[in-house]
PDB file of C-alpha atoms in Angstrom:
ATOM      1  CA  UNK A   1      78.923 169.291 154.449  1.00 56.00           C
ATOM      2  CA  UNK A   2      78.840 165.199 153.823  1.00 75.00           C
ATOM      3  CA  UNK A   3      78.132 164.999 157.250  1.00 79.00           C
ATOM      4  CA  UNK A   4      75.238 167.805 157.395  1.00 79.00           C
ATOM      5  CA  UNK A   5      73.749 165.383 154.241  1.00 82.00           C
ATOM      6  CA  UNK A   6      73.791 162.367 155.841  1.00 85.00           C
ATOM      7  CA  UNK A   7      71.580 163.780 159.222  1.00 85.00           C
ATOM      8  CA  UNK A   8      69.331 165.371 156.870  1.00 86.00           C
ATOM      9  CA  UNK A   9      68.590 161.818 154.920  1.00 87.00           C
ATOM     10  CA  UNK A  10      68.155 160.107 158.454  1.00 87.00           C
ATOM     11  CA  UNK A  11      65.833 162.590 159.048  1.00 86.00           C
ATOM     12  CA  UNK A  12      64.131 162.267 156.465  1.00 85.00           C
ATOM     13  CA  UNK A  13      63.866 158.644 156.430  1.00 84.00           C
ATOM     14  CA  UNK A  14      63.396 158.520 160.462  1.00 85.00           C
ATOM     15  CA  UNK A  15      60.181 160.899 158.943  1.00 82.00           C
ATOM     16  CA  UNK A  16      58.933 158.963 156.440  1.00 82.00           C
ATOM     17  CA  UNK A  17      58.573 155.631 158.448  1.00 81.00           C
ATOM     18  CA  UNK A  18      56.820 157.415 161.183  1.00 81.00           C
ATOM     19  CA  UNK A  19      54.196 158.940 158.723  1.00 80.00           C
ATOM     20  CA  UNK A  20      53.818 155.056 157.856  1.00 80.00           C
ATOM     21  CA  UNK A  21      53.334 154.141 161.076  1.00 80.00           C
ATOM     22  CA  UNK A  22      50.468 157.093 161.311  1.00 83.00           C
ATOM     23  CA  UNK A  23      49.275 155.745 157.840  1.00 83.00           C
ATOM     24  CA  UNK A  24      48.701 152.048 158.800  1.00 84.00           C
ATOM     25  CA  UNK A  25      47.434 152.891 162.187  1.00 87.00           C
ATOM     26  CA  UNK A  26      44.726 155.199 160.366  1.00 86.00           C
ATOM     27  CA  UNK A  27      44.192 152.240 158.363  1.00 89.00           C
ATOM     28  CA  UNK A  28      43.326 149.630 160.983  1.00 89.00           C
ATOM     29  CA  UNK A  29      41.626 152.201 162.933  1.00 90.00           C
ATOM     30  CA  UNK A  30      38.529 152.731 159.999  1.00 92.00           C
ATOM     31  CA  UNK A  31      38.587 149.026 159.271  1.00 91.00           C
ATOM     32  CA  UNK A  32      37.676 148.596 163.173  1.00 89.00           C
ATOM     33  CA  UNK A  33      35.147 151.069 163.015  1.00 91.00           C
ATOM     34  CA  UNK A  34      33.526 149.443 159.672  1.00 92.00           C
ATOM     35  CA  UNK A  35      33.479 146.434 161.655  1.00 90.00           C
ATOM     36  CA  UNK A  36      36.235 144.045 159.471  1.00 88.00           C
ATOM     37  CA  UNK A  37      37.453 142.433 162.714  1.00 86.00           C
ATOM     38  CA  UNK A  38      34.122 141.527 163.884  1.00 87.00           C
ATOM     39  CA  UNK A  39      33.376 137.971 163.849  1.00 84.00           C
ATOM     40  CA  UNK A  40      37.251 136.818 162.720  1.00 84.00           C
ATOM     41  CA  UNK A  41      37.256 132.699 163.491  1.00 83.00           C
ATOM     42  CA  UNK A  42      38.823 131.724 166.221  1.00 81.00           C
ATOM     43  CA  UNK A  43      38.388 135.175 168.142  1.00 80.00           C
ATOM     44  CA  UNK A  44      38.288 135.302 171.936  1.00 81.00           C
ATOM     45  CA  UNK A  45      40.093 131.468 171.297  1.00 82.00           C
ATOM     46  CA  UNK A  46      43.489 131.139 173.193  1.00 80.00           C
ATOM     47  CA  UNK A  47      46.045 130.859 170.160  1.00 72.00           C
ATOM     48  CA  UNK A  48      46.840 127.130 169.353  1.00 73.00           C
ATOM     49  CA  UNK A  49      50.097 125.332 170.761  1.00 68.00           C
ATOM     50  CA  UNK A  50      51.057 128.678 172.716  1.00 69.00           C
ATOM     51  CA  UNK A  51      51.796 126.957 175.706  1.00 68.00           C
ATOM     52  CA  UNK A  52      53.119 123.782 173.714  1.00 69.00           C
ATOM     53  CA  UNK A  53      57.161 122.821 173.875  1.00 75.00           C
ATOM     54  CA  UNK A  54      58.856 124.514 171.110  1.00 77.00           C
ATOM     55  CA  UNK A  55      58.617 121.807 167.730  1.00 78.00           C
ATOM     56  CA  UNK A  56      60.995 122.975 165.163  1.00 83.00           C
ATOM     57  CA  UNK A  57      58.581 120.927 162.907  1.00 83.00           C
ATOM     58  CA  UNK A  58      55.567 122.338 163.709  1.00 80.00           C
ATOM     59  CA  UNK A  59      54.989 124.259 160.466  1.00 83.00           C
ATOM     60  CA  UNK A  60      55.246 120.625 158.423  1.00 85.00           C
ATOM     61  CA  UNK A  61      52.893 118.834 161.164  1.00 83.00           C
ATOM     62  CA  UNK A  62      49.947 121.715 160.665  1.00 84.00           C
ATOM     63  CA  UNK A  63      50.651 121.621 157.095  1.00 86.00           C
ATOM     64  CA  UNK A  64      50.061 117.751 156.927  1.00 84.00           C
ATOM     65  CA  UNK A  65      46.993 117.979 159.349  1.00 84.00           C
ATOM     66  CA  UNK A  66      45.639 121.179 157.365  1.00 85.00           C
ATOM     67  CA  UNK A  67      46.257 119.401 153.713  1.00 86.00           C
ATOM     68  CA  UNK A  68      45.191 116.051 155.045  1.00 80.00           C
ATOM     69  CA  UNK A  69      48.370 114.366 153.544  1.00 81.00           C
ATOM     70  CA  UNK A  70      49.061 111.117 153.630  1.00 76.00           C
ATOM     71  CA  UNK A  71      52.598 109.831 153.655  1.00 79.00           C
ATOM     72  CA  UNK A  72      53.281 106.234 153.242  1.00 84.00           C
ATOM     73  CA  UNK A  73      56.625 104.087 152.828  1.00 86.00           C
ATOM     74  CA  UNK A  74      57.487 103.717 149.248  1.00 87.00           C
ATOM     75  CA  UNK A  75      55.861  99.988 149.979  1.00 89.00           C
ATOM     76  CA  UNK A  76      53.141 100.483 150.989  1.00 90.00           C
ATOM     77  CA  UNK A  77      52.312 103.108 148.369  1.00 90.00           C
ATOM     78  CA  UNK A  78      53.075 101.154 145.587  1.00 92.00           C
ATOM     79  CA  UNK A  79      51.151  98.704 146.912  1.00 93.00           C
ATOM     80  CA  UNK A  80      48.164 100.880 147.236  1.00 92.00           C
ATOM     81  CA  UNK A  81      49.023 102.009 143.636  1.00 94.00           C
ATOM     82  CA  UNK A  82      48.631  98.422 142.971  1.00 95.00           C
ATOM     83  CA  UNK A  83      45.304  97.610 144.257  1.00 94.00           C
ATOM     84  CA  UNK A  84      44.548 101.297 142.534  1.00 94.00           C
ATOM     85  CA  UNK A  85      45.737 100.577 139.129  1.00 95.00           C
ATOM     86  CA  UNK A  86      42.691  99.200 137.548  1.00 94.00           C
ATOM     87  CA  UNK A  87      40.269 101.863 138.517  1.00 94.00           C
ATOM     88  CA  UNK A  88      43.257 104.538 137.275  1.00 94.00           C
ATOM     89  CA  UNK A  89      42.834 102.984 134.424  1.00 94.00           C
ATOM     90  CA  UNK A  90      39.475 102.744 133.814  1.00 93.00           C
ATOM     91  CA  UNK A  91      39.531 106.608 133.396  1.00 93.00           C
ATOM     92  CA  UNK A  92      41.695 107.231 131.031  1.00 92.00           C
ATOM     93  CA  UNK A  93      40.436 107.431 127.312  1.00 89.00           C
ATOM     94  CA  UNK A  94      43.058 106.058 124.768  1.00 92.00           C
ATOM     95  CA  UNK A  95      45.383 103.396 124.877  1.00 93.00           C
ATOM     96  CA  UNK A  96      48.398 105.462 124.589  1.00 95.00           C
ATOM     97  CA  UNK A  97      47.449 107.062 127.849  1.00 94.00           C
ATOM     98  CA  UNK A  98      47.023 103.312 129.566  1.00 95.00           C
ATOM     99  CA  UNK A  99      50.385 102.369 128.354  1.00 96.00           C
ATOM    100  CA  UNK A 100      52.571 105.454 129.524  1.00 96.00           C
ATOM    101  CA  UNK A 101      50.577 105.058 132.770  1.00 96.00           C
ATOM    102  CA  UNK A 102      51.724 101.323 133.060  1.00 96.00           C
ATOM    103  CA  UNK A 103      54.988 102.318 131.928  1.00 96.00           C
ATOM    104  CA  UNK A 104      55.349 104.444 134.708  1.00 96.00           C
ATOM    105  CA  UNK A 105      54.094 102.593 137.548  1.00 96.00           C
ATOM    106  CA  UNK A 106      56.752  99.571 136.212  1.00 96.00           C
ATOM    107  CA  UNK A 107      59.111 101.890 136.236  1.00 96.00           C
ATOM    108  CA  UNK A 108      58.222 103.310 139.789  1.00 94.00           C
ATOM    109  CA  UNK A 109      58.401  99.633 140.987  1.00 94.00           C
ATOM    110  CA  UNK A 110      61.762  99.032 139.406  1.00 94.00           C
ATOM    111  CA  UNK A 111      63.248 101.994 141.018  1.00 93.00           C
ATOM    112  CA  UNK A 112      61.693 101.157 144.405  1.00 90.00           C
ATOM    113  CA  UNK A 113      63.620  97.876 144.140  1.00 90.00           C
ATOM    114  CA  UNK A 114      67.146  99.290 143.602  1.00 90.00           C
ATOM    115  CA  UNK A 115      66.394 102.046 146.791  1.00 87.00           C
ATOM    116  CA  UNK A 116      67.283 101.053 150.396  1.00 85.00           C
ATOM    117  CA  UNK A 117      64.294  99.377 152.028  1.00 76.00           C
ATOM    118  CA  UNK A 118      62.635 102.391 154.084  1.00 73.00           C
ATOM    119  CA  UNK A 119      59.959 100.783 156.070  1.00 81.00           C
ATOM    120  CA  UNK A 120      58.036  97.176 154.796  1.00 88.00           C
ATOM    121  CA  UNK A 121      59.426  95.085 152.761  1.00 89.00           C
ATOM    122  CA  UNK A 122      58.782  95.416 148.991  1.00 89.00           C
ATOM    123  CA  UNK A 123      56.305  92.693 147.396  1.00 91.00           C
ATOM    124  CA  UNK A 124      54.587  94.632 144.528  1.00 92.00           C
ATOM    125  CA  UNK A 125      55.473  93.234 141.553  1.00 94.00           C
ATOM    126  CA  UNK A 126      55.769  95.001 138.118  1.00 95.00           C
ATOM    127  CA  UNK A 127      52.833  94.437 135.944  1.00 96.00           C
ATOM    128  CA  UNK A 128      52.824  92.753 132.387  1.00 96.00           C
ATOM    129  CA  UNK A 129      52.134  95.727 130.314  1.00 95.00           C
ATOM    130  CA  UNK A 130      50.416  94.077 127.139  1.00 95.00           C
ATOM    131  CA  UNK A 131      48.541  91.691 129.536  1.00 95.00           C
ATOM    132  CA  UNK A 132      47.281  94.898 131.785  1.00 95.00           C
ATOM    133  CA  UNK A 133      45.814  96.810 128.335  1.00 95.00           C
ATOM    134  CA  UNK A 134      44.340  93.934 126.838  1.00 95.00           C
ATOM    135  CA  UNK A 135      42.127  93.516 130.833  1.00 95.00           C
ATOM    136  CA  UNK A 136      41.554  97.301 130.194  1.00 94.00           C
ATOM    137  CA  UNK A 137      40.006  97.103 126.423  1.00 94.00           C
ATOM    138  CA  UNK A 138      37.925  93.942 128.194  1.00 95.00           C
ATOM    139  CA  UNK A 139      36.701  96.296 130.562  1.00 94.00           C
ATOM    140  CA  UNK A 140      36.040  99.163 128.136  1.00 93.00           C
ATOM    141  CA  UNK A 141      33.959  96.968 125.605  1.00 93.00           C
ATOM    142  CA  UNK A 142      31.991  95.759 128.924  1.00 93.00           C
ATOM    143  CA  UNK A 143      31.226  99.134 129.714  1.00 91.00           C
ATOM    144  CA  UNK A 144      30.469 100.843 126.164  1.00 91.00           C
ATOM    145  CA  UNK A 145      27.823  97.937 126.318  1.00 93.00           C
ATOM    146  CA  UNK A 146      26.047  97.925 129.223  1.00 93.00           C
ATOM    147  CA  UNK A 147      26.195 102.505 128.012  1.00 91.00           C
ATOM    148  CA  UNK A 148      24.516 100.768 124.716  1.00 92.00           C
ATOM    149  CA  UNK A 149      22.129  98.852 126.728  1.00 91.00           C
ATOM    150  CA  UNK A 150      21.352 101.691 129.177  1.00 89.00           C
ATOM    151  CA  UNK A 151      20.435 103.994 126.409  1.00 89.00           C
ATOM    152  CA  UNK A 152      18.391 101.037 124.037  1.00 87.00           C
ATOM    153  CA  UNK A 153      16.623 100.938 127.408  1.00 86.00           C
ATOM    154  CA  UNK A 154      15.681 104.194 128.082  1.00 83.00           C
ATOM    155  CA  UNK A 155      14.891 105.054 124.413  1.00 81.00           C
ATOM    156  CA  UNK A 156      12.520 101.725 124.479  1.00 80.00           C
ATOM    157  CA  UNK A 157      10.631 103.613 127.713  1.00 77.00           C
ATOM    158  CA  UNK A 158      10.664 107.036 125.708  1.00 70.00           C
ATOM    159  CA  UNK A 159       7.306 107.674 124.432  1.00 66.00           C
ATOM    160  CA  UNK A 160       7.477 107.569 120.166  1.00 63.00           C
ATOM    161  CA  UNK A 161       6.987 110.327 117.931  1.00 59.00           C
ATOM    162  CA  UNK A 162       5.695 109.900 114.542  1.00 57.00           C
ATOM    163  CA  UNK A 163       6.282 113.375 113.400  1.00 54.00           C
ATOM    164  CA  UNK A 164       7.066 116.780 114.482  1.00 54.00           C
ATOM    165  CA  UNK A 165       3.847 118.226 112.811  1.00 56.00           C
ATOM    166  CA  UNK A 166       1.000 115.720 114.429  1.00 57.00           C
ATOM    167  CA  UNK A 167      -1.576 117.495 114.898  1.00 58.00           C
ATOM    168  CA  UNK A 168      -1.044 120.131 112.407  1.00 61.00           C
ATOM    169  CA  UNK A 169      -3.194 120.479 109.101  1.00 61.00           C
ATOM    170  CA  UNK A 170      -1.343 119.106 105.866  1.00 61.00           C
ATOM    171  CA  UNK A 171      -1.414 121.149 103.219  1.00 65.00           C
ATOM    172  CA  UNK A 172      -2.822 119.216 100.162  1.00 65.00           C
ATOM    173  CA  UNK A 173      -0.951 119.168  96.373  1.00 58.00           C
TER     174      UNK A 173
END
């Protein structure tokens, strides 16, 4: 009787995938005849790298070229970090937020020197942290005044109002 169980669930499952198979057939069937596979990209294209030599890499080398990532030696992308590190800067709001993100491109350095040299040589230099703020509040005065002088400007260019009622009659006391 175990064994009489044990055809019956193979049947039954043998069953159930093959109505599944009916089921997604259906499916793609009325989605053709609705017209969802019209006009796919790259239809009537020969599939990319089919004839290619087999890359066990190739996923990463699409994903780079799809994401448009850029992958430099530790180096070199400090260095760019570097040359970077003002601008950064410039966008961030409070001091706290300047310091932390000095801190951590010191400490990036610092580790970078006590790695294995992968690629160029190393030249970036850590940067003075107190000296590197007090260039950024220099730079954020600079700017909050020429934002002053921008809008003295255009409020000088404005046309003035003398009051929101000109032109209507006054009552009299």
């Amino acid at each position: 009787m175990d064994e009489r169980d044990e055809k019956e669930e193979k049947a039954a499952a043998r069953a159930r995938i093959e109505q599944q198979q009916t089921w997604v057939d259906l499916q793609v069937r009325q989605a053709m005849e609705r017209g969802e596979f019209d006009d796919l990209p790259g239809a009537g294209k020969p599939l990319e790298g089919l004839g290619d030599t087999h890359d066990p890499d190739w996923w990463v080398k699409r994903l780079v070229e799809r994401e448009r990532i850029t992958v430099l030696p530790p180096a070199l992308q400090l260095r760019k970090d570097d040359a970077e590190l003002d601008a950064a800067l410039d966008r961030l709001a409070s001091e706290r937020e300047a310091r932390a993100f000095v801190e951590d491109f010191n400490a990036r350095v610092i580790r970078a020197r006590y790695t294995p040299v992968d690629g160029p040589p190393l030249i970036t230099l850590p940067r003075d942290v107190d000296a590197t703020l007090a260039a950024w509040h220099e730079r954020q005065a600079a700017s909050a005044e020429r934002r002053r002088a921008a809008q003295a400007l255009s409020a000088a260019a404005a046309p003035r109002r003398r009051g929101v009622l000109r032109g209507w009659p006054r009552r009299r006391r």
